[in-house]
Amino acid sequence: MGWRPAGLMVAVGAVTVACNAAAYHAVALSADQLAGQWRSREGTVLTFHANGSFTSDGVPRLSAAELCGNRSDLSSGSWHFGSGVDEPVDRGAYLQLTFSGTDCRVPIFLFGEADDPVMCPTDGDPDAGCEYDEYLRRVTLAASP
């Protein structure tokens, strides 16, 4: 009889994880929806432009930046939706940052709702999630032309 309570606790834990994962579903954004400034609780700032460029401040603090051999200059670069091996796409729930002057690429997954999305820079596994302080939320939308 001792195994039944333990088995029940494992089952409850699995349901909770599944429910939490369902709460954070992928959201596809367009370049215009992505454009603007995004900030994490720890102070990392990414500013995206609809033309495929970005600037950043504080990226070396992100655990996903550990993928980069040289983290000394991760201040700007280009971004694109998808993996880069297919045809260019104009919207997506996955994007990749490529930092200027480096061979560093950081994958980012988009979660939530189109009007309240969050970014998760990670090592390439969306199920790994992000540290709580590393999720980025939109601060400002880009100005319309």
Backbone as a printed PyTorch tensor [residue, N CA C, xyz], in Angstrom:
tensor([[[  0.8280,  -1.2010,   0.0000],
         [  0.0000,   0.0000,   0.0000],
         [  0.8680,   1.2590,   0.0000]],

        [[  2.1270,   1.1650,   0.4310],
         [  2.9790,   2.3470,   0.4920],
         [  3.2920,   2.9360,  -0.8660]],

        [[  3.2440,   2.1460,  -1.9210],
         [  3.5840,   2.6440,  -3.2580],
         [  2.4700,   3.4800,  -3.8580]],

        [[  1.2210,   3.2820,  -3.4390],
         [  0.0930,   4.0030,  -4.0220],
         [  0.1640,   5.5000,  -3.7530]],

        [[  0.4180,   5.9710,  -2.5240],
         [  0.5220,   7.4250,  -2.3270],
         [  1.6690,   8.0220,  -3.1420]],

        [[  2.7970,   7.3110,  -3.2390],
         [  3.9200,   7.8280,  -4.0110],
         [  3.5550,   7.9000,  -5.4880]],

        [[  2.8840,   6.8790,  -5.9980],
         [  2.4490,   6.8730,  -7.4010],
         [  1.4690,   7.9970,  -7.6800]],

        [[  0.5700,   8.2450,  -6.7290],
         [ -0.3910,   9.3300,  -6.8820],
         [  0.3240,  10.6790,  -6.9150]],

        [[  1.3300,  10.8540,  -6.0740],
         [  2.0790,  12.1200,  -6.0660],
         [  2.7950,  12.3350,  -7.3940]],

        [[  3.3540,  11.2930,  -7.9880],
         [  4.0190,  11.4040,  -9.2840],
         [  3.0010,  11.7850, -10.3490]],

        [[  1.8200,  11.1680, -10.3250],
         [  0.7780,  11.4770, -11.3030],
         [  0.3150,  12.9180, -11.1730]],

        [[  0.1230,  13.4020,  -9.9610],
         [ -0.2800,  14.7960,  -9.7430],
         [  0.7950,  15.7330, -10.2510]],

        [[  2.0510,  15.4250,  -9.9930],
         [  3.1560,  16.2560, -10.4830],
         [  3.1740,  16.3280, -11.9950]],

        [[  2.9150,  15.2060, -12.6710],
         [  2.9120,  15.1820, -14.1360],
         [  1.7790,  16.0220, -14.6940]],

        [[  0.6120,  15.9750, -14.0790],
         [ -0.5210,  16.7820, -14.5240],
         [ -0.2190,  18.2630, -14.3500]],

        [[  0.3970,  18.6320, -13.2330],
         [  0.7260,  20.0340, -12.9870],
         [  1.6930,  20.5530, -14.0360]],

        [[  2.7170,  19.7790, -14.3620],
         [  3.6740,  20.1980, -15.3820],
         [  2.9640,  20.3640, -16.7110]],

        [[  2.1130,  19.3980, -17.0590],
         [  1.3970,  19.4790, -18.3220],
         [  0.4990,  20.7110, -18.3510]],

        [[ -0.1600,  20.9980, -17.2560],
         [ -1.0260,  22.1750, -17.2120],
         [ -0.2100,  23.4470, -17.3200]],

        [[  0.9330,  23.5060, -16.6540],
         [  1.7690,  24.6960, -16.7470],
         [  2.2890,  24.8710, -18.1600]],

        [[  2.6810,  23.7970, -18.8170],
         [  3.1920,  23.9060, -20.1800],
         [  2.1000,  24.4010, -21.1140]],

        [[  0.8700,  23.9600, -20.8970],
         [ -0.2300,  24.3850, -21.7530],
         [ -0.5220,  25.8680, -21.5850]],

        [[ -0.2460,  26.4240, -20.4210],
         [ -0.5110,  27.8370, -20.1760],
         [  0.4280,  28.7220, -20.9860]],

        [[  1.5790,  28.2220, -21.3600],
         [  2.5550,  28.9920, -22.1120],
         [  2.6910,  28.4100, -23.5080]],

        [[  1.7560,  28.7530, -24.3850],
         [  1.7860,  28.2190, -25.7320],
         [  2.5190,  29.1800, -26.6740]],

        [[  3.0170,  28.6330, -27.7610],
         [  3.7430,  29.4340, -28.7400],
         [  2.8050,  30.4500, -29.3820]],

        [[  3.3640,  31.6140, -29.7130],
         [  2.6000,  32.6360, -30.4150],
         [  3.4390,  33.1360, -31.5900]],

        [[  2.8350,  33.1720, -32.7650],
         [  3.5310,  33.6610, -33.9600],
         [  3.2780,  35.1540, -34.1080]],

        [[  4.3670,  35.9080, -34.2680],
         [  4.2780,  37.3560, -34.4700],
         [  4.8280,  37.7170, -35.8420]],

        [[  4.3900,  38.8590, -36.3650],
         [  4.9690,  39.4000, -37.5890],
         [  6.1570,  40.2790, -37.1980]],

        [[  6.9330,  40.6940, -38.1820],
         [  8.0760,  41.5720, -37.9170],
         [  7.6100,  42.8860, -37.2960]],

        [[  6.4750,  43.4050, -37.7520],
         [  5.9490,  44.6490, -37.1790],
         [  5.5260,  44.4680, -35.7240]],

        [[  4.9660,  43.3000, -35.3850],
         [  4.5750,  43.0280, -33.9990],
         [  5.7960,  42.8140, -33.1100]],

        [[  6.8640,  42.3070, -33.6750],
         [  8.0870,  42.0580, -32.9240],
         [  8.8540,  43.3570, -32.6690]],

        [[  8.7790,  44.2870, -33.6240],
         [  9.5500,  45.5280, -33.5560],
         [  9.2220,  46.3240, -32.2980]],

        [[ 10.2610,  46.8240, -31.6460],
         [ 10.1240,  47.6030, -30.4260],
         [ 11.1130,  47.1260, -29.3860]],

        [[ 10.9600,  47.6340, -28.1890],
         [ 11.9010,  47.3070, -27.1190],
         [ 11.3100,  46.2510, -26.1930]],

        [[ 12.1620,  45.2780, -25.8150],
         [ 11.8100,  44.1850, -24.9210],
         [ 12.8130,  44.1900, -23.7720]],

        [[ 12.3490,  43.9230, -22.5470],
         [ 13.2200,  43.9940, -21.3720],
         [ 12.9380,  42.8380, -20.4240]],

        [[ 14.0240,  42.3240, -19.8280],
         [ 13.8820,  41.2680, -18.8100],
         [ 13.9170,  41.9050, -17.4240]],

        [[ 13.5280,  41.1390, -16.4170],
         [ 13.5640,  41.6220, -15.0360],
         [ 14.9930,  41.9010, -14.5810]],

        [[ 15.9670,  41.1930, -15.1560],
         [ 17.3560,  41.3920, -14.7590],
         [ 18.0130,  42.5440, -15.5050]],

        [[ 17.2840,  43.1890, -16.4360],
         [ 17.7970,  44.3780, -17.0980],
         [ 18.3350,  44.2030, -18.5000]],

        [[ 18.2200,  43.0090, -19.0780],
         [ 18.6150,  42.8260, -20.4760],
         [ 17.5900,  43.5280, -21.3570]],

        [[ 18.0710,  44.2780, -22.3570],
         [ 17.1890,  45.0090, -23.2630],
         [ 17.5210,  44.6240, -24.7010]],

        [[ 16.5030,  44.2560, -25.4580],
         [ 16.6290,  43.9960, -26.8890],
         [ 15.6810,  44.9370, -27.6110]],

        [[ 16.1900,  45.6330, -28.6240],
         [ 15.3610,  46.5160, -29.4380],
         [ 15.3670,  45.9790, -30.8610]],

        [[ 14.2030,  45.5320, -31.3160],
         [ 14.0560,  44.9280, -32.6310],
         [ 13.5110,  45.9430, -33.6240]],

        [[ 14.0230,  45.8650, -34.8420],
         [ 13.5440,  46.6940, -35.9380],
         [ 12.9370,  45.7680, -36.9810]],

        [[ 11.8480,  46.2120, -37.6130],
         [ 11.1380,  45.3830, -38.5870],
         [ 12.0160,  45.0170, -39.7840]],

        [[ 13.1300,  45.7380, -39.9910],
         [ 14.0100,  45.4550, -41.1340],
         [ 14.9550,  44.2800, -40.8690]],

        [[ 14.8530,  43.6270, -39.7110],
         [ 15.6800,  42.4610, -39.4120],
         [ 16.9320,  42.7610, -38.6190]],

        [[ 17.0740,  43.9700, -38.0990],
         [ 18.2220,  44.3020, -37.2610],
         [ 17.7640,  44.4570, -35.8090]],

        [[ 18.7320,  44.4140, -34.8930],
         [ 18.4230,  44.6340, -33.4820],
         [ 19.6400,  45.2310, -32.7960]],

        [[ 19.3970,  45.8610, -31.6550],
         [ 20.4520,  46.2920, -30.7510],
         [ 20.1480,  45.6810, -29.3970]],

        [[ 21.1770,  45.5810, -28.5740],
         [ 20.9620,  44.9330, -27.2820],
         [ 21.8630,  45.5340, -26.2190]],

        [[ 21.4430,  45.3220, -24.9890],
         [ 22.2310,  45.7260, -23.8250],
         [ 22.0280,  44.6520, -22.7660]],

        [[ 23.1050,  44.1120, -22.2470],
         [ 23.0210,  43.1340, -21.1670],
         [ 22.8820,  41.6910, -21.6010]],

        [[ 23.0100,  41.3950, -22.8830],
         [ 22.8650,  40.0170, -23.3600],
         [ 23.8710,  39.0600, -22.7150]],

        [[ 25.1230,  39.4690, -22.4570],
         [ 26.0540,  38.5140, -21.8380],
         [ 25.5730,  37.9400, -20.5000]],

        [[ 24.6250,  38.6120, -19.8320],
         [ 24.0780,  38.0970, -18.5690],
         [ 23.1420,  36.9110, -18.7810]],

        [[ 22.5990,  36.7580, -19.9800],
         [ 21.6540,  35.6760, -20.2470],
         [ 22.3690,  34.3250, -20.2870]],

        [[ 21.7460,  33.3160, -19.7040],
         [ 22.3610,  31.9890, -19.7410],
         [ 22.4490,  31.4720, -21.1780]],

        [[ 21.5320,  31.8780, -22.0770],
         [ 21.5990,  31.4530, -23.4790],
         [ 22.8410,  32.0020, -24.1640]],

        [[ 23.4070,  33.0910, -23.6700],
         [ 24.6220,  33.6710, -24.2590],
         [ 25.8440,  32.8120, -23.9680]],

        [[ 25.7050,  31.8270, -23.0900],
         [ 26.8170,  30.9120, -22.8330],
         [ 27.1630,  30.1190, -24.0870]],

        [[ 26.2460,  30.0900, -25.0630],
         [ 26.5100,  29.4490, -26.3410],
         [ 27.5840,  30.2040, -27.1250]],

        [[ 27.7780,  31.4680, -26.7930],
         [ 28.7180,  32.3300, -27.5100],
         [ 30.1090,  32.1880, -26.9100]],

        [[ 31.0810,  31.9100, -27.7480],
         [ 32.4490,  31.7920, -27.2610],
         [ 32.9680,  33.1070, -26.7140]],

        [[ 32.8040,  34.1860, -27.4700],
         [ 33.2590,  35.5040, -27.0490],
         [ 32.0360,  36.3580, -26.7690]],

        [[ 31.7900,  36.6430, -25.5130],
         [ 30.6050,  37.4130, -25.1400],
         [ 30.9200,  38.8910, -24.9370]],

        [[ 32.0930,  39.3600, -25.3930],
         [ 32.4870,  40.7370, -25.1120],
         [ 31.6850,  41.7600, -25.9010]],

        [[ 31.2410,  41.4380, -27.1210],
         [ 30.4970,  42.4210, -27.9010],
         [ 29.2420,  41.8000, -28.4920]],

        [[ 28.2300,  41.7400, -27.6890],
         [ 26.9430,  41.2230, -28.1270],
         [ 25.9320,  42.3690, -28.1100]],

        [[ 26.2360,  43.4340, -28.8580],
         [ 25.4220,  44.6430, -28.7640],
         [ 24.5250,  44.9000, -29.9720]],

        [[ 24.7140,  44.1910, -31.0660],
         [ 23.8500,  44.4130, -32.2270],
         [ 23.9860,  43.2480, -33.1880]],

        [[ 23.0910,  43.2310, -34.1610],
         [ 23.1490,  42.1840, -35.1620],
         [ 21.8770,  42.1230, -35.9660]],

        [[ 21.5990,  40.9190, -36.4760],
         [ 20.4050,  40.7090, -37.2780],
         [ 19.5710,  39.5840, -36.6690]],

        [[ 18.3170,  39.5630, -37.0210],
         [ 17.4290,  38.5100, -36.5550],
         [ 16.6010,  38.0320, -37.7410]],

        [[ 16.1210,  36.8030, -37.6460],
         [ 15.1950,  36.2680, -38.6390],
         [ 14.3260,  35.1950, -37.9960]],

        [[ 13.1220,  35.0590, -38.5340],
         [ 12.2340,  33.9990, -38.0840],
         [ 12.7080,  32.6710, -38.6550]],

        [[ 12.4320,  31.6010, -37.9650],
         [ 12.7440,  30.2670, -38.4470],
         [ 14.1950,  29.8990, -38.2510]],

        [[ 14.5540,  28.7620, -38.8250],
         [ 15.8900,  28.2120, -38.6130],
         [ 16.9230,  28.7540, -39.5740]],

        [[ 16.4930,  29.4430, -40.6280],
         [ 17.4400,  29.9910, -41.5890],
         [ 17.7480,  29.0430, -42.7320]],

        [[ 17.3010,  27.7990, -42.6630],
         [ 17.5840,  26.8440, -43.7310],
         [ 16.4520,  26.7790, -44.7450]],

        [[ 15.2900,  27.2230, -44.3840],
         [ 14.1480,  27.2390, -45.2910],
         [ 14.0330,  28.6210, -45.9320]],

        [[ 12.9910,  28.7900, -46.7280],
         [ 12.7400,  30.0980, -47.3050],
         [ 12.4560,  31.0940, -46.1810]],

        [[ 12.7610,  32.3670, -46.4230],
         [ 12.4520,  33.3710, -45.3950],
         [ 10.9580,  33.3710, -45.0670]],

        [[ 10.6470,  33.5560, -43.8210],
         [  9.2530,  33.6320, -43.3870],
         [  9.0040,  35.0070, -42.8080]],

        [[  7.7550,  35.4700, -42.8910],
         [  7.4470,  36.8160, -42.4260],
         [  6.7970,  36.8570, -41.0510]],

        [[  6.6620,  35.7010, -40.4330],
         [  6.1450,  35.6430, -39.0570],
         [  6.5570,  34.3210, -38.4380]],

        [[  6.5280,  34.2620, -37.1150],
         [  6.8800,  33.0070, -36.4850],
         [  6.8770,  33.0760, -34.9780]],

        [[  7.0150,  31.9070, -34.3600],
         [  7.1020,  31.7790, -32.9110],
         [  8.5330,  31.4630, -32.4950]],

        [[  9.4200,  31.4070, -33.4920],
         [ 10.8260,  31.1180, -33.2430],
         [ 11.6490,  32.1020, -34.0690]],

        [[ 12.6550,  32.7000, -33.4510],
         [ 13.5720,  33.5450, -34.1920],
         [ 14.9820,  33.3040, -33.7070]],

        [[ 15.9140,  33.7520, -34.5090],
         [ 17.3140,  33.5590, -34.1570],
         [ 18.0460,  34.8880, -34.2750]],

        [[ 18.8080,  35.2160, -33.2220],
         [ 19.6510,  36.4040, -33.2260],
         [ 21.0340,  36.0000, -33.7130]],

        [[ 21.6090,  36.7930, -34.6010],
         [ 22.9840,  36.6040, -35.0450],
         [ 23.7180,  37.8990, -34.7310]],

        [[ 24.7120,  37.8260, -33.8640],
         [ 25.4150,  39.0270, -33.4220],
         [ 26.4920,  39.4350, -34.4120]],

        [[ 26.5600,  40.7390, -34.7000],
         [ 27.5330,  41.2880, -35.6530],
         [ 28.9520,  41.0020, -35.1930]],

        [[ 29.8000,  40.6280, -36.1480],
         [ 31.2130,  40.4180, -35.8620],
         [ 31.5260,  39.1670, -35.0700]],

        [[ 30.5450,  38.2940, -34.8800],
         [ 30.7590,  37.0530, -34.1220],
         [ 30.1090,  35.9010, -34.8760]],

        [[ 30.3820,  34.7080, -34.4330],
         [ 29.6640,  33.5500, -34.9630],
         [ 28.5810,  33.1020, -33.9880]],

        [[ 28.2030,  34.0040, -33.0960],
         [ 27.2320,  33.6920, -32.0480],
         [ 25.7980,  33.8340, -32.5550]],

        [[ 25.0250,  32.7890, -32.2980],
         [ 23.5960,  32.7930, -32.6080],
         [ 22.8530,  32.3650, -31.3530]],

        [[ 21.8040,  33.1050, -31.0330],
         [ 20.9900,  32.7850, -29.8590],
         [ 19.5430,  32.5860, -30.3140]],

        [[ 18.9690,  31.3990, -30.0940],
         [ 17.5770,  31.1510, -30.4410],
         [ 16.6330,  31.7660, -29.4050]],

        [[ 15.4970,  32.2380, -29.8930],
         [ 14.4750,  32.8280, -29.0260],
         [ 13.1210,  32.2510, -29.4150]],

        [[ 12.3530,  31.8710, -28.4150],
         [ 10.9990,  31.3790, -28.6270],
         [ 10.0210,  32.4080, -28.0980]],

        [[  8.8800,  32.5460, -28.7800],
         [  7.8300,  33.4960, -28.4040],
         [  6.6430,  32.7210, -27.8470]],

        [[  6.1600,  33.1490, -26.6900],
         [  5.0520,  32.4990, -26.0120],
         [  4.0020,  33.5210, -25.6150]],

        [[  2.8130,  33.0480, -25.2860],
         [  1.7630,  33.9080, -24.7480],
         [  0.6920,  34.2190, -25.7760]],

        [[  0.2590,  35.4660, -25.7610],
         [ -0.7740,  35.9530, -26.6730],
         [ -0.1640,  37.0330, -27.5600]],

        [[ -0.7410,  37.2580, -28.7330],
         [ -0.2020,  38.2590, -29.6600],
         [ -0.1660,  39.6490, -29.0360]],

        [[ -1.1270,  39.9640, -28.1680],
         [ -1.1320,  41.2930, -27.5480],
         [ -0.3500,  41.3410, -26.2330]],

        [[  0.1480,  40.2050, -25.7540],
         [  0.9640,  40.1720, -24.5410],
         [  1.9660,  39.0120, -24.6220]],

        [[  2.8970,  39.0770, -25.5890],
         [  3.8590,  37.9870, -25.7480],
         [  5.0490,  38.1190, -24.8130]],

        [[  5.7510,  37.0210, -24.6280],
         [  7.0240,  37.0180, -23.9110],
         [  8.0550,  36.2940, -24.7720]],

        [[  9.3190,  36.6940, -24.6190],
         [ 10.4300,  36.0580, -25.3220],
         [ 11.2040,  35.2050, -24.3520]],

        [[ 11.6860,  34.0850, -24.8580],
         [ 12.5120,  33.1980, -24.0600],
         [ 13.7750,  32.8680, -24.8430]],

        [[ 14.8860,  33.5660, -24.5570],
         [ 16.1560,  33.1670, -25.1700],
         [ 16.6410,  31.8990, -24.4750]],

        [[ 16.9780,  30.8810, -25.2600],
         [ 17.3230,  29.6010, -24.6650],
         [ 18.4080,  28.9120, -25.4830]],

        [[ 18.7530,  27.7360, -25.0860],
         [ 19.8130,  26.9940, -25.7770],
         [ 19.3000,  26.2580, -27.0080]],

        [[ 18.0580,  26.4740, -27.3850],
         [ 17.4900,  25.8330, -28.5640],
         [ 16.3720,  24.8690, -28.2640]],

        [[ 16.0940,  24.6170, -27.0000],
         [ 15.0430,  23.6970, -26.6010],
         [ 13.9020,  24.4840, -25.9650]],

        [[ 12.7580,  24.6410, -26.6600],
         [ 11.6740,  25.4350, -26.0860],
         [ 11.1230,  24.8550, -24.7960]],

        [[ 11.2500,  23.5410, -24.6130],
         [ 10.7560,  22.9220, -23.3840],
         [ 11.6420,  23.2360, -22.1840]],

        [[ 12.8730,  23.6600, -22.4420],
         [ 13.7760,  24.0110, -21.3450],
         [ 13.3280,  25.2870, -20.6530]],

        [[ 12.6240,  26.1340, -21.3770],
         [ 12.1530,  27.3870, -20.7980],
         [ 13.3050,  28.3260, -20.4980]],

        [[ 13.0170,  29.3350, -19.7050],
         [ 13.9980,  30.3550, -19.3270],
         [ 14.0000,  30.5080, -17.8140]],

        [[ 15.0830,  31.0440, -17.3300],
         [ 15.0970,  31.4580, -15.9320],
         [ 14.0530,  32.5670, -15.7800]],

        [[ 13.4070,  32.6450, -14.6330],
         [ 12.3370,  33.6110, -14.4010],
         [ 12.7590,  35.0330, -14.7710]],

        [[ 13.9540,  35.4400, -14.3780],
         [ 14.4190,  36.8010, -14.6270],
         [ 14.8680,  37.0320, -16.0590]],

        [[ 14.9330,  35.9870, -16.8850],
         [ 15.4320,  36.1280, -18.2450],
         [ 14.3330,  36.2410, -19.2980]],

        [[ 13.0700,  35.9880, -18.9410],
         [ 11.9920,  36.2150, -19.8980],
         [ 11.9660,  37.6980, -20.2340]],

        [[ 11.7630,  38.0280, -21.5050],
         [ 11.6870,  39.4230, -21.9190],
         [ 10.2430,  39.7520, -22.2860]],

        [[  9.7910,  40.9140, -21.8170],
         [  8.4580,  41.4180, -22.1310],
         [  8.6020,  42.6900, -22.9480]],

        [[  7.6220,  42.9090, -23.8150],
         [  7.6260,  44.1210, -24.6250],
         [  7.4570,  45.3480, -23.7280]],

        [[  8.3170,  46.3460, -23.9370],
         [  8.2180,  47.6030, -23.2070],
         [  7.5510,  48.6490, -24.0900]],

        [[  8.0080,  48.7600, -25.3280],
         [  7.4270,  49.7230, -26.2620],
         [  7.3280,  49.0970, -27.6480]],

        [[  6.2970,  49.4930, -28.3780],
         [  6.1800,  49.1140, -29.7730],
         [  6.9830,  50.0910, -30.6060]],

        [[  7.4430,  49.6530, -31.7560],
         [  8.1610,  50.5580, -32.6550],
         [  7.1820,  51.6020, -33.1830]],

        [[  7.6780,  52.7900, -33.4320],
         [  6.8350,  53.8600, -33.9780],
         [  6.4220,  53.4970, -35.3820]],

        [[  5.1690,  53.7510, -35.7200],
         [  4.6800,  53.4970, -37.0800],
         [  5.1770,  54.5950, -38.0050]],

        [[  5.4890,  54.2530, -39.2740],
         [  5.9780,  55.2670, -40.2030],
         [  4.9310,  56.2590, -40.5990]]])
